[in-house]
PDB file of C-alpha atoms in Angstrom:
ATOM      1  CA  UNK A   1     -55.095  37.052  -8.445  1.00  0.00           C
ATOM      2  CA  UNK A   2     -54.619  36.426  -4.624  1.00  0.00           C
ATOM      3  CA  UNK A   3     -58.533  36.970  -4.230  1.00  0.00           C
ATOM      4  CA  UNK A   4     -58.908  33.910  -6.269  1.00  0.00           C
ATOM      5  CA  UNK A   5     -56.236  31.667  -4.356  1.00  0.00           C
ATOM      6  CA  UNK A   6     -57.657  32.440  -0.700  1.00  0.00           C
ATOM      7  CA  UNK A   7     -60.992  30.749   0.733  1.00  0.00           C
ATOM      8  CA  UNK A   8     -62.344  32.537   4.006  1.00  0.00           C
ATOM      9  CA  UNK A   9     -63.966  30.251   6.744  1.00  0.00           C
ATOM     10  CA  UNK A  10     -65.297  32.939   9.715  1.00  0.00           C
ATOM     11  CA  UNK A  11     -65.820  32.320  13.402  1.00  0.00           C
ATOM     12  CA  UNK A  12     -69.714  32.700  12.404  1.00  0.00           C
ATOM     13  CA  UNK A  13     -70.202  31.589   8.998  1.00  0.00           C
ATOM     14  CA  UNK A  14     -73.598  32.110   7.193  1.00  0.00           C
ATOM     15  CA  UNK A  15     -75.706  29.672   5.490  1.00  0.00           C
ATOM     16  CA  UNK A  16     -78.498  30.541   3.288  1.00  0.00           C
ATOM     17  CA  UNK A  17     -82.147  29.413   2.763  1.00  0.00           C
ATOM     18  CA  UNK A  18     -81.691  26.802   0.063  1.00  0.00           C
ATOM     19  CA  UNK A  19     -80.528  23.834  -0.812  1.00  0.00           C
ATOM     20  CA  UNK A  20     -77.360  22.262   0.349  1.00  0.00           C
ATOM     21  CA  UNK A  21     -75.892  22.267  -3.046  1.00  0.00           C
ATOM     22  CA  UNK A  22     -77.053  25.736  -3.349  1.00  0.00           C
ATOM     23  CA  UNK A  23     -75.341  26.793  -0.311  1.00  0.00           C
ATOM     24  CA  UNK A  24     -72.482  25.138  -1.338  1.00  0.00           C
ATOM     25  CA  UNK A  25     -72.126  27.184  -4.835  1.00  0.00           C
ATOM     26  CA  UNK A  26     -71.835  30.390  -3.039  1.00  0.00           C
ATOM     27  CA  UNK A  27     -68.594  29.303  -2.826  1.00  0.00           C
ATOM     28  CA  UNK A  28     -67.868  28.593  -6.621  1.00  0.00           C
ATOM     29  CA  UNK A  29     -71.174  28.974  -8.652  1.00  0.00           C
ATOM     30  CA  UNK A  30     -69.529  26.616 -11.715  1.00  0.00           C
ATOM     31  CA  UNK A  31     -68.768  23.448  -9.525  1.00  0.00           C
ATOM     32  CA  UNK A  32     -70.328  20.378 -10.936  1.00  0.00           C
ATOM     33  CA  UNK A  33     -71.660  18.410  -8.329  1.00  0.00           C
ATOM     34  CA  UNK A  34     -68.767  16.184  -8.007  1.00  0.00           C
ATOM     35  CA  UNK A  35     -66.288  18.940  -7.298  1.00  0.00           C
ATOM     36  CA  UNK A  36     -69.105  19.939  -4.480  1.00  0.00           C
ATOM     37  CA  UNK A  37     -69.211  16.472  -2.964  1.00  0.00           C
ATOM     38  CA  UNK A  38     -65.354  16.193  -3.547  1.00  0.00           C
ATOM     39  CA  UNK A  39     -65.278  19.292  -1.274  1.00  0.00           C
ATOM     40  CA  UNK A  40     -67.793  17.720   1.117  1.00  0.00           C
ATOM     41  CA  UNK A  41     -66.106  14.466   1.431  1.00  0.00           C
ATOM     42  CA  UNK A  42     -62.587  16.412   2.166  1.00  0.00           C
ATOM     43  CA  UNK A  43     -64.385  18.721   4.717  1.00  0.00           C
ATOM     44  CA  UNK A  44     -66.023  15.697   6.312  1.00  0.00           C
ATOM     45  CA  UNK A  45     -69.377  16.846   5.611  1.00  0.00           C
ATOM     46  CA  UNK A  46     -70.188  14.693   3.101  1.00  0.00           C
ATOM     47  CA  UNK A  47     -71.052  11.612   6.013  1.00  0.00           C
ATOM     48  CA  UNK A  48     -73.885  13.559   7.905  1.00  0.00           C
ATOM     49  CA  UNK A  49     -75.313  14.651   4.239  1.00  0.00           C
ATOM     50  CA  UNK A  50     -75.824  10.953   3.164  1.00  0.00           C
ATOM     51  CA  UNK A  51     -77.337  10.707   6.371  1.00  0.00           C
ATOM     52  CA  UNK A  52     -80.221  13.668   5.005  1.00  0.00           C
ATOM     53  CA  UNK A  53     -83.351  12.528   3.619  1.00  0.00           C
ATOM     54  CA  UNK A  54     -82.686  14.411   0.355  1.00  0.00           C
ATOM     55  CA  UNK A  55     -78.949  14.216   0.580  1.00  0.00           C
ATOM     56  CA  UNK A  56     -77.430  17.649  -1.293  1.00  0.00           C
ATOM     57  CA  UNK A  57     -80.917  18.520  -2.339  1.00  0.00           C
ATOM     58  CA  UNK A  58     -82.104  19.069   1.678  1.00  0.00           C
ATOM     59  CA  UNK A  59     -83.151  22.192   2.354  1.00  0.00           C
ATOM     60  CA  UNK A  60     -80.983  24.953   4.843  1.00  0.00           C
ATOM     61  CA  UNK A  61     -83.160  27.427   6.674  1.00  0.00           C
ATOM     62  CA  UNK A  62     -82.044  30.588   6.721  1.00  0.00           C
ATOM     63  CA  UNK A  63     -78.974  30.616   8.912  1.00  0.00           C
ATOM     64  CA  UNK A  64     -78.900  26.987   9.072  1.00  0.00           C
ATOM     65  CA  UNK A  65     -80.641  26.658  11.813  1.00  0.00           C
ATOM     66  CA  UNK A  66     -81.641  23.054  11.053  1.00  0.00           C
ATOM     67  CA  UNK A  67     -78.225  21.944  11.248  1.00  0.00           C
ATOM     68  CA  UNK A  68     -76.009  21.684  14.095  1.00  0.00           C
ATOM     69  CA  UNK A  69     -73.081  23.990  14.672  1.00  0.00           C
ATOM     70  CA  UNK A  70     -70.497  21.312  13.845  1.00  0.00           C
ATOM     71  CA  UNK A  71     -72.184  20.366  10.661  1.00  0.00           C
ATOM     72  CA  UNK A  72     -72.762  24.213   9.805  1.00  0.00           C
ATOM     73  CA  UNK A  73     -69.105  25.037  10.285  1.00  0.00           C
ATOM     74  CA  UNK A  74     -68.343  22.171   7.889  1.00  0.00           C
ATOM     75  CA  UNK A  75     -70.203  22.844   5.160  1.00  0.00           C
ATOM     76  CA  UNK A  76     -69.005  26.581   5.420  1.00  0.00           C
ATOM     77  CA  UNK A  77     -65.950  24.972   4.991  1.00  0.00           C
ATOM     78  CA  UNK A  78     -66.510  22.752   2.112  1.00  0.00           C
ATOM     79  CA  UNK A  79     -68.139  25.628   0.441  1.00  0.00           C
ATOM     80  CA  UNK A  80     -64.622  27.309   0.670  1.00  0.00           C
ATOM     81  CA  UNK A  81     -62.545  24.362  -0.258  1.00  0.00           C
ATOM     82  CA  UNK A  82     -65.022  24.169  -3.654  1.00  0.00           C
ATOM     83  CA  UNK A  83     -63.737  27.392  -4.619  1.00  0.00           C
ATOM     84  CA  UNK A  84     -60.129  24.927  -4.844  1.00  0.00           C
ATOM     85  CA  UNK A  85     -57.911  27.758  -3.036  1.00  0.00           C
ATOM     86  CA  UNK A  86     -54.087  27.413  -2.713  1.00  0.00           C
ATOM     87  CA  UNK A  87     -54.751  29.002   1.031  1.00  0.00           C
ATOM     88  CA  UNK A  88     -57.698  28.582   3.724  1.00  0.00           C
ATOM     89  CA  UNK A  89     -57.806  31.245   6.151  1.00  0.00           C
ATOM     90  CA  UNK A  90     -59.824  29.886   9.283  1.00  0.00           C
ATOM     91  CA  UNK A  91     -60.654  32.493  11.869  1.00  0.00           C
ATOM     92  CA  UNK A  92     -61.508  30.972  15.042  1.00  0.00           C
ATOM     93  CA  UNK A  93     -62.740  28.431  13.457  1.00  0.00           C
ATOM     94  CA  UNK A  94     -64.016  26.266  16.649  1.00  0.00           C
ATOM     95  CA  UNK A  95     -64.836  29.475  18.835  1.00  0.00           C
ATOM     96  CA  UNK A  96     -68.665  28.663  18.660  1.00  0.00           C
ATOM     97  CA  UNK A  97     -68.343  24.597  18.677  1.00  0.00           C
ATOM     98  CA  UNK A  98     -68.808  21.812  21.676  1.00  0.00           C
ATOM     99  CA  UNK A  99     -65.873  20.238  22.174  1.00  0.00           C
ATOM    100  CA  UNK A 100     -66.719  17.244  20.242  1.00  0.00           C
ATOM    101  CA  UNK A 101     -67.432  19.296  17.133  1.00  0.00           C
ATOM    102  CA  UNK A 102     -63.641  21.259  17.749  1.00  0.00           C
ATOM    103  CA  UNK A 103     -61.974  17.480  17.764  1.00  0.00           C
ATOM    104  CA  UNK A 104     -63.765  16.994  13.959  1.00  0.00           C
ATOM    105  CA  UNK A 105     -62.835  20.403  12.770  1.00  0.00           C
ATOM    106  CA  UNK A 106     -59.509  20.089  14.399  1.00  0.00           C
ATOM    107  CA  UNK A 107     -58.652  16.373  12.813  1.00  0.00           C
ATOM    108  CA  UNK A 108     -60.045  17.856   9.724  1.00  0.00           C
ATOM    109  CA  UNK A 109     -57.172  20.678   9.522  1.00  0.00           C
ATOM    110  CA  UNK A 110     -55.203  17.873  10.334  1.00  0.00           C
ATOM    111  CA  UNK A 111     -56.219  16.548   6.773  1.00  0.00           C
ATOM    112  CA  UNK A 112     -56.607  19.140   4.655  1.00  0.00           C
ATOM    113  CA  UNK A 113     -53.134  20.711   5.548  1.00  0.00           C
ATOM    114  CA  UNK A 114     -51.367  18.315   2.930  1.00  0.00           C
ATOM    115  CA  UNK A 115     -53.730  19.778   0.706  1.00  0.00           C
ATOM    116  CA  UNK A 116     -53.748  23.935   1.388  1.00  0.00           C
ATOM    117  CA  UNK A 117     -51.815  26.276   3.447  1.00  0.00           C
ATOM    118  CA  UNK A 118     -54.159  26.384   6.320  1.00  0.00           C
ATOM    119  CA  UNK A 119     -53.648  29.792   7.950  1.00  0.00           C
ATOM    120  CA  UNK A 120     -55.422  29.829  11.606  1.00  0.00           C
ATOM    121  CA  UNK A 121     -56.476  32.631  13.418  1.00  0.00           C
ATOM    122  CA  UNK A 122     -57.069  32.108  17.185  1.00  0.00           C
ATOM    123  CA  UNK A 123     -56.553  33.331  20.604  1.00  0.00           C
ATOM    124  CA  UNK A 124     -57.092  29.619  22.053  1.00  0.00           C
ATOM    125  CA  UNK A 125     -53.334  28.563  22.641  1.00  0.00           C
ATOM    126  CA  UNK A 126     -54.512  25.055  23.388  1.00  0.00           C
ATOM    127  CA  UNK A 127     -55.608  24.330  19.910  1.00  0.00           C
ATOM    128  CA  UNK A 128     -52.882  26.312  18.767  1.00  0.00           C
ATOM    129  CA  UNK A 129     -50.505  24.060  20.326  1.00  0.00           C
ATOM    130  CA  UNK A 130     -52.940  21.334  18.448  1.00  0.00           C
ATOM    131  CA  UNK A 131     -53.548  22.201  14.669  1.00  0.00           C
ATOM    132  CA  UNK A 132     -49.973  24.177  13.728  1.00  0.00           C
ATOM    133  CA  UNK A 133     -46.785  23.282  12.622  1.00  0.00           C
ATOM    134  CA  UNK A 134     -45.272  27.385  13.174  1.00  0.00           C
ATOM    135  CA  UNK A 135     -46.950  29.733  14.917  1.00  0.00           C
ATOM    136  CA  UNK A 136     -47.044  33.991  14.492  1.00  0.00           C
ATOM    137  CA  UNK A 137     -47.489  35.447  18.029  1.00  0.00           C
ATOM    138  CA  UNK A 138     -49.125  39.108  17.148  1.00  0.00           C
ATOM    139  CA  UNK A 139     -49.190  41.869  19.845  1.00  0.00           C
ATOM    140  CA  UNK A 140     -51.358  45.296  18.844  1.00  0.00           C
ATOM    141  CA  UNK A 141     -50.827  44.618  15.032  1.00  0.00           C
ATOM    142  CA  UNK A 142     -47.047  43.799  15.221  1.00  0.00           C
ATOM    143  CA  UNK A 143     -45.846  40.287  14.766  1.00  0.00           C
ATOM    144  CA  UNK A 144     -43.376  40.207  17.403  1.00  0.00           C
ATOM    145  CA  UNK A 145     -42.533  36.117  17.063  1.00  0.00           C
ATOM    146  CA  UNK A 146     -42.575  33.349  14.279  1.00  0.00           C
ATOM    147  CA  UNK A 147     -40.971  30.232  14.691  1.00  0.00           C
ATOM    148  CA  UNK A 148     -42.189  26.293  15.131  1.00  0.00           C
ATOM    149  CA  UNK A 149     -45.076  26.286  17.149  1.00  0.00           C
ATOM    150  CA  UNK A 150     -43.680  23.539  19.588  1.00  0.00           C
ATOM    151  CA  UNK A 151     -40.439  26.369  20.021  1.00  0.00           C
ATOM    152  CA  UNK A 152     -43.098  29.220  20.593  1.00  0.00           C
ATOM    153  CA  UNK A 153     -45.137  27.568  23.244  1.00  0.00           C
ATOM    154  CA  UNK A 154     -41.865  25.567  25.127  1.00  0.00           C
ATOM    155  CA  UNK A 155     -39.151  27.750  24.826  1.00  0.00           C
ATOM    156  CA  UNK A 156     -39.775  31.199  22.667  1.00  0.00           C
ATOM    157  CA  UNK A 157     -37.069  33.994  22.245  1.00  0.00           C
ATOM    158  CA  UNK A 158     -38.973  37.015  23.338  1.00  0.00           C
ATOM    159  CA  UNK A 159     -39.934  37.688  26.437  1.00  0.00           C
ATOM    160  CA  UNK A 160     -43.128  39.088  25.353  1.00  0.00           C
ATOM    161  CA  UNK A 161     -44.085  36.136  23.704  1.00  0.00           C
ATOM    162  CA  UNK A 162     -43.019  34.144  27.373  1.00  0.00           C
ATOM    163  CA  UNK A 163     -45.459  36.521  28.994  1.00  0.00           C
ATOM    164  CA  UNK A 164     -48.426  36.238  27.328  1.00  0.00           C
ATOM    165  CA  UNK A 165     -48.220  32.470  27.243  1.00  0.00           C
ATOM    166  CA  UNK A 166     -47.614  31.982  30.583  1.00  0.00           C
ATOM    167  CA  UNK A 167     -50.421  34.569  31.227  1.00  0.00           C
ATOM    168  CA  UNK A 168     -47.886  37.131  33.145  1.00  0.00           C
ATOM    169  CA  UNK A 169     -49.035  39.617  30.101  1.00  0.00           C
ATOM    170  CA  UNK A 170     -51.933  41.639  30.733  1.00  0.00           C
TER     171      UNK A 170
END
């Protein structure tokens, strides 16, 4: 089904209170824990884990809060890539990250998008222009342009697409 070939990572993910395995499992509750680290070591997570005094086993408060936001974001995104999906849906995925933290998550979609259909959601052109090959402009529901994002963002073939990128929209 298309529920099982689509992983979600949101703007504000959620961690758990547990370990980082068992966050991680959330995601696919049947992964061995070499499909988890797999997932780590594609989402770039797996670096700051060997780094943990108890590695997978370290404990997440609730929320995560004993992580930072860039780590956080990655492991939400590991736990999503466990779940082996044909498609990633990130939602803003960098909305809530320093800019250091948006680099790694950006150079990470950079990765993974030989691997999955990375589908972006974001109203920051900048790292539009950044992480996508073709771009969907959407106004009020409607998807008024598709094309190559360097076409969209240089030269597009709507005017309403010109507008709002050159901020002459309202």
């Amino acid at each position: 089904t298309l529920r099982n070939q689509v992983a979600v990572v949101l703007q504000k993910n959620v961690l758990f209170s547990g370990t980082i395995k068992e966050n991680l499992r959330w995601g696919d509750a049947n992964a061995t824990d070499e499909e988890l680290q797999h997932a780590c070591e594609l989402a770039c997570a797996d670096e700051f884990i060997q780094q943990m005094p108890d590695k997978y086993d370290t404990y997440i408060e609730q929320g995560g809060t004993n992580v930072s936001g860039g780590q956080k974001q990655r492991l939400c995104i590991a736990r999503s890539i466990a779940v082996k999906p044909r498609i990633l849906l990130m939602d803003e995925p960098c909305s809530a990250l320093d800019p250091i933290a948006t680099v790694r998550v950006e150079e990470l979609m950079h990765r993974l998008k030989d691997k999955f259909t990375i589908i972006v959601v974001t109203h920051n052109m900048q790292q539009a222009t950044r992480v996508s090959d073709l771009t969907g402009f959407f106004m009020l529901g409607r998807l008024v342009e598709f094309d190559a994002t360097e076409k969209i963002f240089s030269n597009p073939s709507l005017k309403e697409t010109e507008d709002y990128i050159t901020g002459r929209f309202s």
